[in-house]
Coordinates of C-alpha atoms and ligand atoms in Angstrom, one line a residue:
X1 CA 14.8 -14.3 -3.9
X2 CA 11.7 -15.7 -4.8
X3 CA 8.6 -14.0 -5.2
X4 CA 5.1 -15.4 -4.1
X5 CA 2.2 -13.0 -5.2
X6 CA -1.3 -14.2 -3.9
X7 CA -4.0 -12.5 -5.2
X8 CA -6.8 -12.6 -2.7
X9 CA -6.4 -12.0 0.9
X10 CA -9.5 -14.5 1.5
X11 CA -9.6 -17.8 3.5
X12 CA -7.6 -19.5 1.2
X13 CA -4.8 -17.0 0.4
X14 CA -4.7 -16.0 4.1
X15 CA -4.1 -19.9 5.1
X16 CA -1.2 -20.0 2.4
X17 CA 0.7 -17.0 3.4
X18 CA 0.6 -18.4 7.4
X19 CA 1.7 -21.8 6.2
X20 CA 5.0 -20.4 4.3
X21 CA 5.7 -17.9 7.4
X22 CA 5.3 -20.3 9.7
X23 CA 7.6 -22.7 8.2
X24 CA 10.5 -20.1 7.6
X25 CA 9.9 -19.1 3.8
X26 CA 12.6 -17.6 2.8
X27 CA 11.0 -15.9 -0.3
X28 CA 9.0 -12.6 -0.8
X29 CA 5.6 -12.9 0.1
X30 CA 2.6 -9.7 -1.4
X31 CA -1.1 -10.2 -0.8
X32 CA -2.8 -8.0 -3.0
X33 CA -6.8 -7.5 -2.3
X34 CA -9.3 -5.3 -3.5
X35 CA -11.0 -4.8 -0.2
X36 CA -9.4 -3.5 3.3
X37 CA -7.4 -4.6 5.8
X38 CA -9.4 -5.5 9.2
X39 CA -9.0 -2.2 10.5
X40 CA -10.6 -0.1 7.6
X41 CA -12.9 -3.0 6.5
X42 CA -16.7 -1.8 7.2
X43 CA -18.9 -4.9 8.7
X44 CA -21.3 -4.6 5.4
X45 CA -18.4 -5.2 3.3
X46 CA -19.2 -9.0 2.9
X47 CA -17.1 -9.9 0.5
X48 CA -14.2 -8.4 0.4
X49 CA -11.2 -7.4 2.4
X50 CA -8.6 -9.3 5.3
X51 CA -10.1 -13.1 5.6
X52 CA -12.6 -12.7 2.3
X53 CA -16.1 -13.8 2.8
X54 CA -16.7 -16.4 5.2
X55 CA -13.7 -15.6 7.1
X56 CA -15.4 -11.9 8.6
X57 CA -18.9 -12.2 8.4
X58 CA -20.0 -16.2 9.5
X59 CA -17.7 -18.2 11.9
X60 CA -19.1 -22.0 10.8
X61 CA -16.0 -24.3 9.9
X62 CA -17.4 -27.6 8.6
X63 CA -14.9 -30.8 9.3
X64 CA -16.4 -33.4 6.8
X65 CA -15.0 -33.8 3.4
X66 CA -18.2 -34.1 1.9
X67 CA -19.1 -30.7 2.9
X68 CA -17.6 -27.4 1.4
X69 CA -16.1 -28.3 -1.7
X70 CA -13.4 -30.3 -3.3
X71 CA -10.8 -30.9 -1.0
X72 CA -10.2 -35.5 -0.7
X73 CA -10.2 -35.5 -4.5
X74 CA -6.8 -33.9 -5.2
X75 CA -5.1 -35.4 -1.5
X76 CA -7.0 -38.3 -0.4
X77 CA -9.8 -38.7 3.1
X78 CA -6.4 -38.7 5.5
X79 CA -4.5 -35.6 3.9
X80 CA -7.5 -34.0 3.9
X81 CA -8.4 -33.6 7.8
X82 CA -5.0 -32.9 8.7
X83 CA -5.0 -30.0 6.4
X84 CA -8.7 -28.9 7.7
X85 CA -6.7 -29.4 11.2
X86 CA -4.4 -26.7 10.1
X87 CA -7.0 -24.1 9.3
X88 CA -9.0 -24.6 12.7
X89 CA -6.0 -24.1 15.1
X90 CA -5.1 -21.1 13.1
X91 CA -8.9 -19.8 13.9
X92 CA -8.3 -20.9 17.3
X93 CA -4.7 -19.6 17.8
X94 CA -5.4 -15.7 16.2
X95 CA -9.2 -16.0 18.8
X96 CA -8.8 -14.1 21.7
X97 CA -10.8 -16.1 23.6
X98 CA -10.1 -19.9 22.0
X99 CA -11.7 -21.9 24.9
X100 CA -15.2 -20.3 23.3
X101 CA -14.3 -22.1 19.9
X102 CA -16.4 -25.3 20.1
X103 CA -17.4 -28.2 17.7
X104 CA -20.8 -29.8 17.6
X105 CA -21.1 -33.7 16.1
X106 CA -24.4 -35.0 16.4
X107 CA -24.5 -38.5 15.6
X108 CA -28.1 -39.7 14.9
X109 CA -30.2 -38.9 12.2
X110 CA -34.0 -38.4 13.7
X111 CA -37.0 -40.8 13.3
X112 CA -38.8 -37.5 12.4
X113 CA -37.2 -36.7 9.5
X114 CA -36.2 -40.3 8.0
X115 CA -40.1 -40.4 5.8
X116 CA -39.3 -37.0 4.0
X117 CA -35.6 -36.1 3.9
X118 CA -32.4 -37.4 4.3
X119 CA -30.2 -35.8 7.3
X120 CA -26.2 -35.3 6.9
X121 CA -24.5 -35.2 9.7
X122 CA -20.7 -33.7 10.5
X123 CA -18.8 -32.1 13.3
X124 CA -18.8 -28.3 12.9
X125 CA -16.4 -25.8 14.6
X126 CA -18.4 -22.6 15.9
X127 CA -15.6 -19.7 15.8
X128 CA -18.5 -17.2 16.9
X129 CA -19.3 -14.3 13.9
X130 CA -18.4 -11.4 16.9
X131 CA -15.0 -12.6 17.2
X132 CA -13.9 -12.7 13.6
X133 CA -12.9 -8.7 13.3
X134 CA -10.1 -9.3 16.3
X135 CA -9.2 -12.8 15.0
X136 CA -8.7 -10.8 11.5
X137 CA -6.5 -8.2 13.4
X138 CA -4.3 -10.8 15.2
X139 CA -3.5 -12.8 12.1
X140 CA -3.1 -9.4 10.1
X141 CA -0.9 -8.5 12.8
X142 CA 1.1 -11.8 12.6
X143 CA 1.4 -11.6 9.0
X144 CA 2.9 -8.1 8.7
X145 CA 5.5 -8.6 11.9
X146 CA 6.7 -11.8 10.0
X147 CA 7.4 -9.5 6.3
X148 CA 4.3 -10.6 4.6
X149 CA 3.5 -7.5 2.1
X150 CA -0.1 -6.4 1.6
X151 CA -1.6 -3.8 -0.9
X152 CA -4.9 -3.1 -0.3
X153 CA -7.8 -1.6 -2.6
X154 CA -6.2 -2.8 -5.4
X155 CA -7.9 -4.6 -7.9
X156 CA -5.8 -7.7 -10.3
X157 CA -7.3 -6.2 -13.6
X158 CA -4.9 -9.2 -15.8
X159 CA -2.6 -11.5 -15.5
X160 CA 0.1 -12.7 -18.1
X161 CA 0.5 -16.0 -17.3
X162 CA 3.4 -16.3 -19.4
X163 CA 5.6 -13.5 -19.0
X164 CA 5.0 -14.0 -15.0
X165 CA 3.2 -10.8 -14.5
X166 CA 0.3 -9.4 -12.8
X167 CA -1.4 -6.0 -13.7
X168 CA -3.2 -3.9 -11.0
X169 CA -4.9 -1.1 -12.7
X170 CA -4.4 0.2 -16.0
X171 CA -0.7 1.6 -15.2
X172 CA 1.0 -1.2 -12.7
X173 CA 2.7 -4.4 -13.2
X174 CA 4.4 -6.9 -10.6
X175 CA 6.7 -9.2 -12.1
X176 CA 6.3 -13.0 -9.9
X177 CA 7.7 -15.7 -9.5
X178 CA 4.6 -17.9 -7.8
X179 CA 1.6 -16.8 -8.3
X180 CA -1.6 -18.1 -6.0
X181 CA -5.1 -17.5 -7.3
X182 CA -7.6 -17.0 -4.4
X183 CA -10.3 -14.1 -5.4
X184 CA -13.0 -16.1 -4.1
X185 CA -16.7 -15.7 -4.9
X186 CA -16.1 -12.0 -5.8
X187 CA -13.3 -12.8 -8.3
X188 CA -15.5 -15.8 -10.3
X189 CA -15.8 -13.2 -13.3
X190 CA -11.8 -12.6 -13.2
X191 CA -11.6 -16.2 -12.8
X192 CA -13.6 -17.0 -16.1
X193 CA -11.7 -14.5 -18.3
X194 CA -8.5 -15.9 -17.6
X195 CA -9.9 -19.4 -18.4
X196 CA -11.2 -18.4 -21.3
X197 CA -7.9 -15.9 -22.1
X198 CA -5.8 -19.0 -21.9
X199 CA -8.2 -21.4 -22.6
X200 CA -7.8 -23.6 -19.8
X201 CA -9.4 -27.0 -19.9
X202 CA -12.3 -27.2 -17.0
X203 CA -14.4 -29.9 -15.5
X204 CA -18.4 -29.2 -16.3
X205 CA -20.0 -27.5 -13.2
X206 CA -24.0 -28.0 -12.2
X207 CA -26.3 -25.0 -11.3
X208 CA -26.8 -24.6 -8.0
X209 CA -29.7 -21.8 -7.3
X210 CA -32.9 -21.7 -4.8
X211 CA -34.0 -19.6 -2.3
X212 CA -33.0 -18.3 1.5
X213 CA -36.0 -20.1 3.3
X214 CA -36.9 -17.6 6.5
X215 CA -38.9 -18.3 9.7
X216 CA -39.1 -18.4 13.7
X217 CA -36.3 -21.2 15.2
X218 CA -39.1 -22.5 17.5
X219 CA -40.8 -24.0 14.3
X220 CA -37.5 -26.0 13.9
X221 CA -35.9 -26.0 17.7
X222 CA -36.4 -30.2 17.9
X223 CA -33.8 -30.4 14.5
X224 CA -31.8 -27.6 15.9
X225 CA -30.9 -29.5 19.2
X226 CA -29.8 -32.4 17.1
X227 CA -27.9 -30.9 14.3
X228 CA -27.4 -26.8 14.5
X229 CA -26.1 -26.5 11.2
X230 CA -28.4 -29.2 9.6
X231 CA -28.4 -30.6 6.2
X232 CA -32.1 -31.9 4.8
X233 CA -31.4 -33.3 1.4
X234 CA -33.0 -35.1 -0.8
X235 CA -32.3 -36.6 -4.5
X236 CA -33.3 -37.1 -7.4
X237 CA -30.8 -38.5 -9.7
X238 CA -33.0 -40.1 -12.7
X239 CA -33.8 -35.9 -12.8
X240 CA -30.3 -35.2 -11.9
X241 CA -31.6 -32.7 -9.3
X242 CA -30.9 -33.3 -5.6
X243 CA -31.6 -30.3 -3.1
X244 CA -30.5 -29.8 0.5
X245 CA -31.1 -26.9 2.8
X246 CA -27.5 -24.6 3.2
X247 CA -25.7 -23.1 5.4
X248 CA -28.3 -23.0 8.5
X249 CA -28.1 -20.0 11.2
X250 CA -30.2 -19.7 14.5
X251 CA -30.8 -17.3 17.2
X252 CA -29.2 -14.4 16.5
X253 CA -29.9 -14.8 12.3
X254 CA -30.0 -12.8 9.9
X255 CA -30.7 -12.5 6.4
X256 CA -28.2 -10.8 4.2
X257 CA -27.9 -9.4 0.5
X258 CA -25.6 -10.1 -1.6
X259 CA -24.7 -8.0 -4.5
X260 CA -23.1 -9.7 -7.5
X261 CA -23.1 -9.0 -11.4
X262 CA -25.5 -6.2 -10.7
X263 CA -27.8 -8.4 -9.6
X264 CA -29.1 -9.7 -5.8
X265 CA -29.4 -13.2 -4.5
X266 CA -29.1 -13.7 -0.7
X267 CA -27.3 -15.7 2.0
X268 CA -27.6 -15.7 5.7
X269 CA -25.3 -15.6 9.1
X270 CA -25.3 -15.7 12.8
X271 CA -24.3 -13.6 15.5
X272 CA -23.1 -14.8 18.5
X273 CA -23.4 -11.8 20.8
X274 CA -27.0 -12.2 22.5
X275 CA -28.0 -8.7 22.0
X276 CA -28.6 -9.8 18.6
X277 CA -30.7 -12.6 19.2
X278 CA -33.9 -12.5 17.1
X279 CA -35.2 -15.9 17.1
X280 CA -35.0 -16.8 13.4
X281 CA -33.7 -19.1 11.5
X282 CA -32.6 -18.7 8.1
X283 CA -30.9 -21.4 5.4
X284 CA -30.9 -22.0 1.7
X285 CA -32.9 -24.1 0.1
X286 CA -29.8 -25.1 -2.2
X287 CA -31.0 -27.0 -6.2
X288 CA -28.4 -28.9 -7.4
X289 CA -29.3 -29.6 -11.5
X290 CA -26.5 -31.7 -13.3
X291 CA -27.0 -31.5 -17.6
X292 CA -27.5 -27.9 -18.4
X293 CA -26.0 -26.2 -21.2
X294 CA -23.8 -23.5 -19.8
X295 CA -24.9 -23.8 -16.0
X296 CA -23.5 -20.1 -15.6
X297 CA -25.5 -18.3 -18.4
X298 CA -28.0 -20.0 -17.4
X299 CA -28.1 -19.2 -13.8
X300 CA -27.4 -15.4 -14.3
X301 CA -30.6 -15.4 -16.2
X302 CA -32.9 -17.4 -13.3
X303 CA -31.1 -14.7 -11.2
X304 CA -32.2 -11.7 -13.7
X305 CA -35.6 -12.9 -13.8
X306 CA -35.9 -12.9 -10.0
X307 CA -35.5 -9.1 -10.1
X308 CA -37.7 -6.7 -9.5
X309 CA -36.8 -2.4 -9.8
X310 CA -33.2 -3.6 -9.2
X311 CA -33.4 -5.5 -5.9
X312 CA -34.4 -9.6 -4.9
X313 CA -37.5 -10.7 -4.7
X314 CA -39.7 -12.0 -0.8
X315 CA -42.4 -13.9 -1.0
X316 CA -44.4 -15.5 2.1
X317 CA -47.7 -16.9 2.1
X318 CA -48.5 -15.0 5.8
X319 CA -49.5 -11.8 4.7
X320 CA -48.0 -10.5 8.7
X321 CA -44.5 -12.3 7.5
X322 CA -42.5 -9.3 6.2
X323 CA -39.0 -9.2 5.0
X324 CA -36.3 -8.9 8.5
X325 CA -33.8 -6.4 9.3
X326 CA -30.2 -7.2 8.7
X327 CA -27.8 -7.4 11.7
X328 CA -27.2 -3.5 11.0
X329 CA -30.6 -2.4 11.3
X330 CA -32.2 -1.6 8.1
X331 CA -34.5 -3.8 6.1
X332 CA -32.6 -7.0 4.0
X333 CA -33.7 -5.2 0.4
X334 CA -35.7 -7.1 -1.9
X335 CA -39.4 -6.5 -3.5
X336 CA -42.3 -8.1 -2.1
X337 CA -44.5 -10.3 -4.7
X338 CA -47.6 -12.0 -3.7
X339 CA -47.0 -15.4 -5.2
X340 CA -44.5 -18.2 -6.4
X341 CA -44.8 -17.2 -9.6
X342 CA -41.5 -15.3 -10.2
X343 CA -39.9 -18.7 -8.9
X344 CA -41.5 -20.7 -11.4
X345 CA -40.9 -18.0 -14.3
X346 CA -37.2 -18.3 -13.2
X347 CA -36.9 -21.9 -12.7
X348 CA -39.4 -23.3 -14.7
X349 CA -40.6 -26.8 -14.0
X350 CA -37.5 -27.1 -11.3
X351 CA -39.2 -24.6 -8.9
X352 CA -41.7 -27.4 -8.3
X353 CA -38.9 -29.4 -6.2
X354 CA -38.6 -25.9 -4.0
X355 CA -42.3 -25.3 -3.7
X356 CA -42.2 -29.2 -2.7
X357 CA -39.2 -29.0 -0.2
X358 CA -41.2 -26.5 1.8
X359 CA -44.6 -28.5 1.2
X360 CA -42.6 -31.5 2.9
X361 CA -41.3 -29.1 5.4
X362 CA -44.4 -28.5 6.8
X363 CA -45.4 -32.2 7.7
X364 CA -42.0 -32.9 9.2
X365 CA -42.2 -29.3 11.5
X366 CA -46.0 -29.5 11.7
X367 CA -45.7 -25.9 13.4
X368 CA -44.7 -24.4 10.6
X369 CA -48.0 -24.0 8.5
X370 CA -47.6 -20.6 6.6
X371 CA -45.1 -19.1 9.0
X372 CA -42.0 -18.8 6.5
X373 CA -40.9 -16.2 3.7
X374 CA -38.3 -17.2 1.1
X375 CA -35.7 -14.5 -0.4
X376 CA -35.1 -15.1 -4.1
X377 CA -32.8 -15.8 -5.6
X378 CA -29.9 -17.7 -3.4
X379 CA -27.4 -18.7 -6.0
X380 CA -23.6 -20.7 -5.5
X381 CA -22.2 -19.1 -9.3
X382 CA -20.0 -22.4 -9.2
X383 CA -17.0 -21.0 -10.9
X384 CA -15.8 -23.2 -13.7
X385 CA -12.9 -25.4 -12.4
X386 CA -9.6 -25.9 -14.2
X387 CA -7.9 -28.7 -14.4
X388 CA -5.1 -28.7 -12.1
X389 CA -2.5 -30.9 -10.9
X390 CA -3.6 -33.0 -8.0
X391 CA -0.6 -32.7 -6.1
X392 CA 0.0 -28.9 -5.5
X393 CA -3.3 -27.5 -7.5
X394 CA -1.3 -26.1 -9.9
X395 CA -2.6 -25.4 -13.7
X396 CA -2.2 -28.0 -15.8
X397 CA -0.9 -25.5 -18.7
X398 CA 0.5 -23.5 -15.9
X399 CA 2.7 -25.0 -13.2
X400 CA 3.8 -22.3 -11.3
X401 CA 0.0 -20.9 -10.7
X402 CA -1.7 -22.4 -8.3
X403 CA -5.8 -21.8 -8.2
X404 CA -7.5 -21.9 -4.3
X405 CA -10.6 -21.8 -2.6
X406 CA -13.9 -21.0 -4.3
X407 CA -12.0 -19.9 -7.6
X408 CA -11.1 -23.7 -7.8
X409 CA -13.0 -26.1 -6.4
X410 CA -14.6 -24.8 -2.6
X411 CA -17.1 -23.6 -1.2
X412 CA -17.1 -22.6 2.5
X413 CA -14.1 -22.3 4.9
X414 CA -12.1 -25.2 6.2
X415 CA -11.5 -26.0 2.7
X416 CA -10.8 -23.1 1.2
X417 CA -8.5 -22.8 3.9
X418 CA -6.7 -26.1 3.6
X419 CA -6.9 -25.7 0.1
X420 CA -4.3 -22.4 0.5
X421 CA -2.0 -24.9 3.2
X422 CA -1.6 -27.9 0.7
X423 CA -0.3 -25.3 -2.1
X424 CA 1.9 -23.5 0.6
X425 CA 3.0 -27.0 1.7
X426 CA 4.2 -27.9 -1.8
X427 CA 6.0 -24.5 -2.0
X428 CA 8.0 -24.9 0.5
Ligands
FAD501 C1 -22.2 -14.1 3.9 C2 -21.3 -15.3 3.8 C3 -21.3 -16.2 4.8 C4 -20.5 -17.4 4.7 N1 -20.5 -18.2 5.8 C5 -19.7 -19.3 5.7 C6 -19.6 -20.2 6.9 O1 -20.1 -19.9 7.9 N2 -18.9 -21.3 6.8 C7 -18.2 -21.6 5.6 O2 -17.5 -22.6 5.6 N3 -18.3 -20.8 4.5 C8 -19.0 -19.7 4.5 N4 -19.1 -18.9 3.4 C9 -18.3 -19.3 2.2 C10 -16.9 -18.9 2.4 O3 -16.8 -17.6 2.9 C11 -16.0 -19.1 1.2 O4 -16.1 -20.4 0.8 C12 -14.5 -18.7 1.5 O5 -14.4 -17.4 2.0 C13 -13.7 -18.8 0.2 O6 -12.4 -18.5 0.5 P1 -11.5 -17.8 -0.7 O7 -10.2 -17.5 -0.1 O8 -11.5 -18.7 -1.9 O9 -12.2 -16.5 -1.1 P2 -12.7 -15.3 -0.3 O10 -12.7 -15.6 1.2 O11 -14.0 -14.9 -0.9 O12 -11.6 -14.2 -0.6 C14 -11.4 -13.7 -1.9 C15 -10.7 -12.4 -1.8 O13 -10.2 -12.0 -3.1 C16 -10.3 -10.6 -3.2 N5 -10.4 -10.4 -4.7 C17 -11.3 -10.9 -5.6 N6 -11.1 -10.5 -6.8 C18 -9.9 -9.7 -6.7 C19 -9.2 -9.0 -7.7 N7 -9.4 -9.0 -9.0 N8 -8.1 -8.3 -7.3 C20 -7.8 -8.3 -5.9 N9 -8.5 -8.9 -5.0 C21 -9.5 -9.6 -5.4 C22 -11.6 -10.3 -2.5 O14 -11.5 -8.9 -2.1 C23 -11.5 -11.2 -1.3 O15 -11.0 -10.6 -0.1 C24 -19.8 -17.7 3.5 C25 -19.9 -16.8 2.4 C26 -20.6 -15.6 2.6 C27 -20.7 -14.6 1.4

């Protein structure tokens, strides 16, 4: 019988393993995952655990294929939306209350905005944050009923990609006969060794670093009725820099820590449940620089420098604007510094785009005025992407290993997620 070992139990591994069920695989299928199953897993574990990131602790499924990562390069515009199809009806069909699940598509981009930034629009599918634990459950649920095997808190330590095995631990081995690679953002180091370990080709990556950008939604409300989720961007490519706000949440928003390499950067999410509603809105002010020598080492060192007695760093120009509490109660951590200095010691000349963005920020949302904080860093550690073969993502080196989600070439959701169903598809 075959045997399909998917490392990760994320987005993208999740997707796979409910692709091959549902199509009557006749193989063996084990997840193994490092994290919990979505009984055990903890809200504050983030990253980790039954659905990986995204999948429990934000419900915002983008539907463009310029949004979220690679997806139309490997399978082309067309392949592409029936695969991000795949993932929302799964969302939808594990819900327990799928008439709630709704897409917004704004279609216009605002006089407003036109002199200062550029606006993308895209349909977006709102699963709603509260409902992800019970959608996790279901699926889980599903999975197990229909022989999927999971092992949980268990950590791939190795992988020999050429006598097919996969260590967990210093003592274990699993022998496979398929392997799917989809650790995710919390993997990227694992990721890296084994490209260097087996010296797989890779595509050069750009840094992407800048800051969560923090203040009251009413500053913003006339955007937010046009686009929720919406995308300011603007470029400069004789620079090779281009910036756009990420990953916007409103009314019920919340700023969260993330903890990676020892080091914090921050992201953000939404609740749906009013009795969190606070009134904020939170998104990433998002730097794209193309031409740096190792973006990565270079990166982790903007991040270092943004440190200060082990946490992130707040700044706001309103000396009343302090940093929030998380959805959980207690203060987002970070240090508070008086200036934009850190930024510029950081990001050198490049922090002038950031300090700009806002600048340009505050003519188009004349409200605004010094009512903001930024958290510092937020970083996208972009991991480098192997080459794979367009037609089932497999490693060029390595056909039988596949590579999905953010260890290849995403970055949010839907894609991640049709990333794992156009592997399972060629699987089976
Ligand atoms: C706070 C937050 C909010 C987000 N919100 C959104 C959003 O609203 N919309 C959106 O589109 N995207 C969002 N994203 C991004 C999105 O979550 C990711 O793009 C997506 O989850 C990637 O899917 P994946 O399957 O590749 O990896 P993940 O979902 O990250 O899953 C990877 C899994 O691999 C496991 N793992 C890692 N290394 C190992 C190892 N060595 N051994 C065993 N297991 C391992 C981890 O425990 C994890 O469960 C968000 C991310 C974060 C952190």
């Amino acid at each position: 019988m075959q045997k399909v070992v998917i490392v990760g139990a994320g987005v993208a591994g999740v997707n796979a393993a409910t692709k091959l069920v549902d199509n009557n695989f006749k193989g063996q299928i084990t997840i193994i995952d490092m994290g919990k199953d979505p009984y055990n897993r903890l809200p504050e574990e983030v990253m980790t655990g039954f659905l990986g990131a995204g999948g429990w602790s934000d419900g915002k499924l983008t539907y463009h294929t310029e949004v979220g990562g690679q997806l139309s390069k490997y399978c082309g515009e067309e392949k592409s939306m029936e695969l991000f199809d795949q993932v929302i009806d799964n969302f939808k069909r594990f819900h327990p209350n799928p008439s709630e699940v709704q897409c917004s598509d704004p279609q216009e981009e605002p006089e407003f905005i036109k002199p200062y930034f550029g606006l993308k629009l895209f349909p977006v599918w709102h699963i709603g944050t509260d409902y992800l634990s019970e959608i996790a459950k279901n699926w889980y649920k599903y999975l197990v009923e229909n022989g999927v095997e999971f092992i949980w808190e268990t950590k791939v330590t190795d992988i020999d990609f050429e006598d097919q095995m996969v260590s967990i631990g210093a003592v274990d081995e699993m022998q496979y006969d398929k392997l799917i690679f989809g650790v995710g953002k919390s993997g990227i180091d694992f990721g890296k060794h084994l490209a260097e370990k087996y010296n797989l080709p890779t595509e050069p990556k750009a840094v992407q670093i800048g800051v969560r950008f923090e203040a009251p939604q009413k500053h913003f409300q006339k955007l937010i009725d046009i686009s929720y989720d919406f995308k300011l961007y603007r470029k400069f490519p004789d620079k090779g820099v281009s910036l756009r706000s990420f990953c916007t949440n409103n009314n019920a928003a919340y700023v969260a820590a993330e903890h990676t390499y020892g080091d914090y950067s921050y992201n953000g999410h939404a609740k749906k449940d009013p009795k969190y509603k606070n009134g904020m809105t939170n998104f990433g002010i998002l730097m794209e620089i193309r031409g740096i020598d190792k973006p990565f080492d270079w990166s982790r060192e903007a991040v270092q420098k943004l440190q200060i007695n082990g946490k992130g760093t707040f700044y706001s120009p309103n000396s009343n604007r302090v940093p929030s509490k998380t959805s959980e109660g207690g203060y987002v951590k970070c240090e508070v510094v008086n200036s934009m200095l850190p930024l510029y010691e950081a990001l050198e000349d490049y922090a002038f785009y950031i300090e700009d963005f806002i600048e340009d920020m505050k003519e188009v949302f004349p409200t605004l005025g010094e009512d903001w904080g930024i958290y510092m860093p937020e970083v996208k550690y972009l991991s480098p992407e192997p080459l794979v073969n367009y037609d089932n993502l497999s490693l060029t080196k390595y056909p039988n290993i596949h590579f999905v989600g953010d260890a290849l070439s995403a970055r949010g959701i839907t894609v991640s997620g049709a990333q794992g169903n156009y592997v399972a598809e060629s699987l089976l």
